[in-house]
mmCIF file of C-alpha atoms in Angstrom:
data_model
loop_
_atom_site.group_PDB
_atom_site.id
_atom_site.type_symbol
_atom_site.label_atom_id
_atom_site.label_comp_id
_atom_site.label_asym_id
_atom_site.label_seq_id
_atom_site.Cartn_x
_atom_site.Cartn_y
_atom_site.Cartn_z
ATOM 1 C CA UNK A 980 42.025 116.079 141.925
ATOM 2 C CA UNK A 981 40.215 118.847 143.284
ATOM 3 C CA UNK A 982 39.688 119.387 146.855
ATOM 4 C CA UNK A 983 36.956 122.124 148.480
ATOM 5 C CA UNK A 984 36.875 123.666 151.372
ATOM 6 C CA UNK A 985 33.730 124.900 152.539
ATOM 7 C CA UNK A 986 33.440 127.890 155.761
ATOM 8 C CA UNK A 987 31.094 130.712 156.796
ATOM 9 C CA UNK A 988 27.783 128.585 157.846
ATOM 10 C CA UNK A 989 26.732 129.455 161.458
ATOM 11 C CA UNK A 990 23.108 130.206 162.925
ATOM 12 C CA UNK A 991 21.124 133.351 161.888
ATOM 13 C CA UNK A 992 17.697 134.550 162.862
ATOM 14 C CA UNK A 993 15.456 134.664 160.124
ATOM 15 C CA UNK A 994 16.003 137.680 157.587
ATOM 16 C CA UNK A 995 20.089 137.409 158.204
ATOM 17 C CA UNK A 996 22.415 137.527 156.022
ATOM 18 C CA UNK A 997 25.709 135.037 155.691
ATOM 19 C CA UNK A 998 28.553 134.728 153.470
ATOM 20 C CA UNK A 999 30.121 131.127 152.659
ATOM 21 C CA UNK A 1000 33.361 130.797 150.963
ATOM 22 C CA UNK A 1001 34.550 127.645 149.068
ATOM 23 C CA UNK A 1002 38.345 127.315 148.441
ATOM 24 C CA UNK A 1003 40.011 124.885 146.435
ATOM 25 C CA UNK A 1004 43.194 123.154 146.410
ATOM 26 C CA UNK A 1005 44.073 124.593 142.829
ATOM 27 C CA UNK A 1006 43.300 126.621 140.178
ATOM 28 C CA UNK A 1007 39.519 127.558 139.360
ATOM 29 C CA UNK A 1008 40.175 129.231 136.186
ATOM 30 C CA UNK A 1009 39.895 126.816 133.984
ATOM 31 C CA UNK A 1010 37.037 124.631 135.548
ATOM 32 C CA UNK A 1011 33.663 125.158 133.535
ATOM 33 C CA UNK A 1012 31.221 125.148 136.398
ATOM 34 C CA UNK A 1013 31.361 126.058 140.178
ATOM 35 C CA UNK A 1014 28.466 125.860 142.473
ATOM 36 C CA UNK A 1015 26.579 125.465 145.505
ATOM 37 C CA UNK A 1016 24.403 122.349 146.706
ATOM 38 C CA UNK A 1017 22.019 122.381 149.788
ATOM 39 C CA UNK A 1018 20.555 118.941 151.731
ATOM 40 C CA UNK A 1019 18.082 119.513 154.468
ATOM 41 C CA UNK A 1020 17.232 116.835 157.181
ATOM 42 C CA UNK A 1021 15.299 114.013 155.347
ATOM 43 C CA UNK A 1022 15.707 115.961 151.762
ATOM 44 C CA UNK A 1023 17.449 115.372 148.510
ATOM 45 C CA UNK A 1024 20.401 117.540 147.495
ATOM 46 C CA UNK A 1025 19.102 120.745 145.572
ATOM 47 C CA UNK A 1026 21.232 122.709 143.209
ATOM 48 C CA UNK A 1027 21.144 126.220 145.157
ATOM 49 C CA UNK A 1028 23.664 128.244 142.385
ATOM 50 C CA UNK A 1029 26.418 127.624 139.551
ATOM 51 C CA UNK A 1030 28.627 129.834 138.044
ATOM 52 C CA UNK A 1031 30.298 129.010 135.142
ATOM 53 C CA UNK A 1032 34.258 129.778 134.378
ATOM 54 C CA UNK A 1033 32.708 132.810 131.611
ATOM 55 C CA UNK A 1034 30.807 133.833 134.781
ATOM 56 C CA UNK A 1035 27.537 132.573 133.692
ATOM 57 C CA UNK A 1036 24.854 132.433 136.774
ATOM 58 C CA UNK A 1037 21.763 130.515 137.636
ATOM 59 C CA UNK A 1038 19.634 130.223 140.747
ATOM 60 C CA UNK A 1039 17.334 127.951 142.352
ATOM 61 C CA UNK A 1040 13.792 129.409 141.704
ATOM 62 C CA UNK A 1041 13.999 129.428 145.897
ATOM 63 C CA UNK A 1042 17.242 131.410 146.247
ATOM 64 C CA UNK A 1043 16.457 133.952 143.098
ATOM 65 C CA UNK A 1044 17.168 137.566 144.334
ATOM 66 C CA UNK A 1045 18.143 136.012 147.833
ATOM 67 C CA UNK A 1046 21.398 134.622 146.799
ATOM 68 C CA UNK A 1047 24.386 135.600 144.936
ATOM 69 C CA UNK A 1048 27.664 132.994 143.578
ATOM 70 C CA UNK A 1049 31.087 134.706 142.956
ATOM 71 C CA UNK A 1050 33.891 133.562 141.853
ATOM 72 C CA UNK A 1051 37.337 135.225 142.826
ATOM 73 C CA UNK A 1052 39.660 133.228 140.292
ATOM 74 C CA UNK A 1053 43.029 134.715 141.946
ATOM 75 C CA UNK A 1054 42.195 133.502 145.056
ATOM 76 C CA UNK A 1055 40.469 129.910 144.004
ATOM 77 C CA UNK A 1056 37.652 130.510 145.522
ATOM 78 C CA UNK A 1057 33.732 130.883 145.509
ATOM 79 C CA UNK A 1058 31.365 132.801 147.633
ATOM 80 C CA UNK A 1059 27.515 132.790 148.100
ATOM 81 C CA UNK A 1060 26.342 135.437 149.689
ATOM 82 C CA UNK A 1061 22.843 134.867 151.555
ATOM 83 C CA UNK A 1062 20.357 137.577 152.358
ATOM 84 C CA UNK A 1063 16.696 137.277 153.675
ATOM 85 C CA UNK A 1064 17.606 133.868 154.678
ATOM 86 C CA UNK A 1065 14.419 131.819 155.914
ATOM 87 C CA UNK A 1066 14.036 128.946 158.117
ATOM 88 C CA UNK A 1067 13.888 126.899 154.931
ATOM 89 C CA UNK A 1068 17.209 127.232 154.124
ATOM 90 C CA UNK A 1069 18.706 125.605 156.804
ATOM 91 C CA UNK A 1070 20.734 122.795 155.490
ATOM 92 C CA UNK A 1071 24.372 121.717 154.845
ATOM 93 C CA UNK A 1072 25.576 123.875 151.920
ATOM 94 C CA UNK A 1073 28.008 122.035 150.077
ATOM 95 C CA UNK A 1074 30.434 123.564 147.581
ATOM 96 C CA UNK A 1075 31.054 121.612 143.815
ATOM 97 C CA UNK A 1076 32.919 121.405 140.639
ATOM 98 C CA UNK A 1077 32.058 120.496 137.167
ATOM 99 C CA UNK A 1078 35.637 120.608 135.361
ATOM 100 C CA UNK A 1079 34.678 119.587 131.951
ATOM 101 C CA UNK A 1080 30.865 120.505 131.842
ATOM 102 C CA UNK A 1081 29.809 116.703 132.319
ATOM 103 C CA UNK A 1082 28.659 116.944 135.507
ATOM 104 C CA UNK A 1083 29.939 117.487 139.432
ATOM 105 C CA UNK A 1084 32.726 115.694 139.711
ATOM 106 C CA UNK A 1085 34.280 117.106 143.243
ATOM 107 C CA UNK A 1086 32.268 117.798 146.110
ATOM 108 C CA UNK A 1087 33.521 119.491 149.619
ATOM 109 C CA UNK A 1088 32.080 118.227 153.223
ATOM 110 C CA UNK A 1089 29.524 120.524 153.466
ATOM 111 C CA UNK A 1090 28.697 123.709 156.316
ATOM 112 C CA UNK A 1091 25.642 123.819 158.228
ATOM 113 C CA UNK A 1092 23.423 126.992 157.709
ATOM 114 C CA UNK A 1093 21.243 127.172 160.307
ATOM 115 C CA UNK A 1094 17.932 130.051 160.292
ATOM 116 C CA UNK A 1095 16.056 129.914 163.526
ATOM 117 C CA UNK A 1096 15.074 132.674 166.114
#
């Protein structure tokens, strides 16, 4: 069992920047994929960023150049660090893990992002 830890979500005006961490309950070394999910009021969940454990990135298409997923391995935990951030990306950001590369098989409880002036 895995369990995440999501903090850093808050309100920004538009063009802010925030930093959310994601800690887990044990090592991250070993698990394949981390990443970052976003759901909006009324919305499906959206894949926002991965990272994989050889440090592999991708991006939503809406995120790219935005958004950037670490990983700090010694500490067990993941960042995303959000710049430019639009009223569109308010939504619960919720942290995951795909241990074996089958899919997300942990998720955390989410933090609320909020981008309004």
């Amino acid at each position: 069992q895995v369990q995440l830890v999501e903090s850093g979500g808050g309100k920004v005006q538009p063009g802010g920047s925030l930093r959310l961490s994601c800690a887990a309950s044990g090592s991250i070394s070993s698990i394949y994929a981390m990443g970052w999910y976003r759901q909006a009021p009324g919305k499906q969940r959206e894949m926002v960023a991965r990272i994989t454990s050889g440090g592999y990135t991708n991006y939503a298409d809406s995120v790219k150049g935005r958004f950037t997923i670490s990983r700090d391995n010694g500490k067990n935990t993941v960042y995303l660090q959000m710049s430019s951030l639009k009223p569109e990306d308010t939504a619960v950001y919720i942290c995951a893990a795909n241990p074996t590369g089958r899919g997300v098989e942990y998720w955390g409880q989410g933090t609320q992002v909020t981008v309004s002036s």
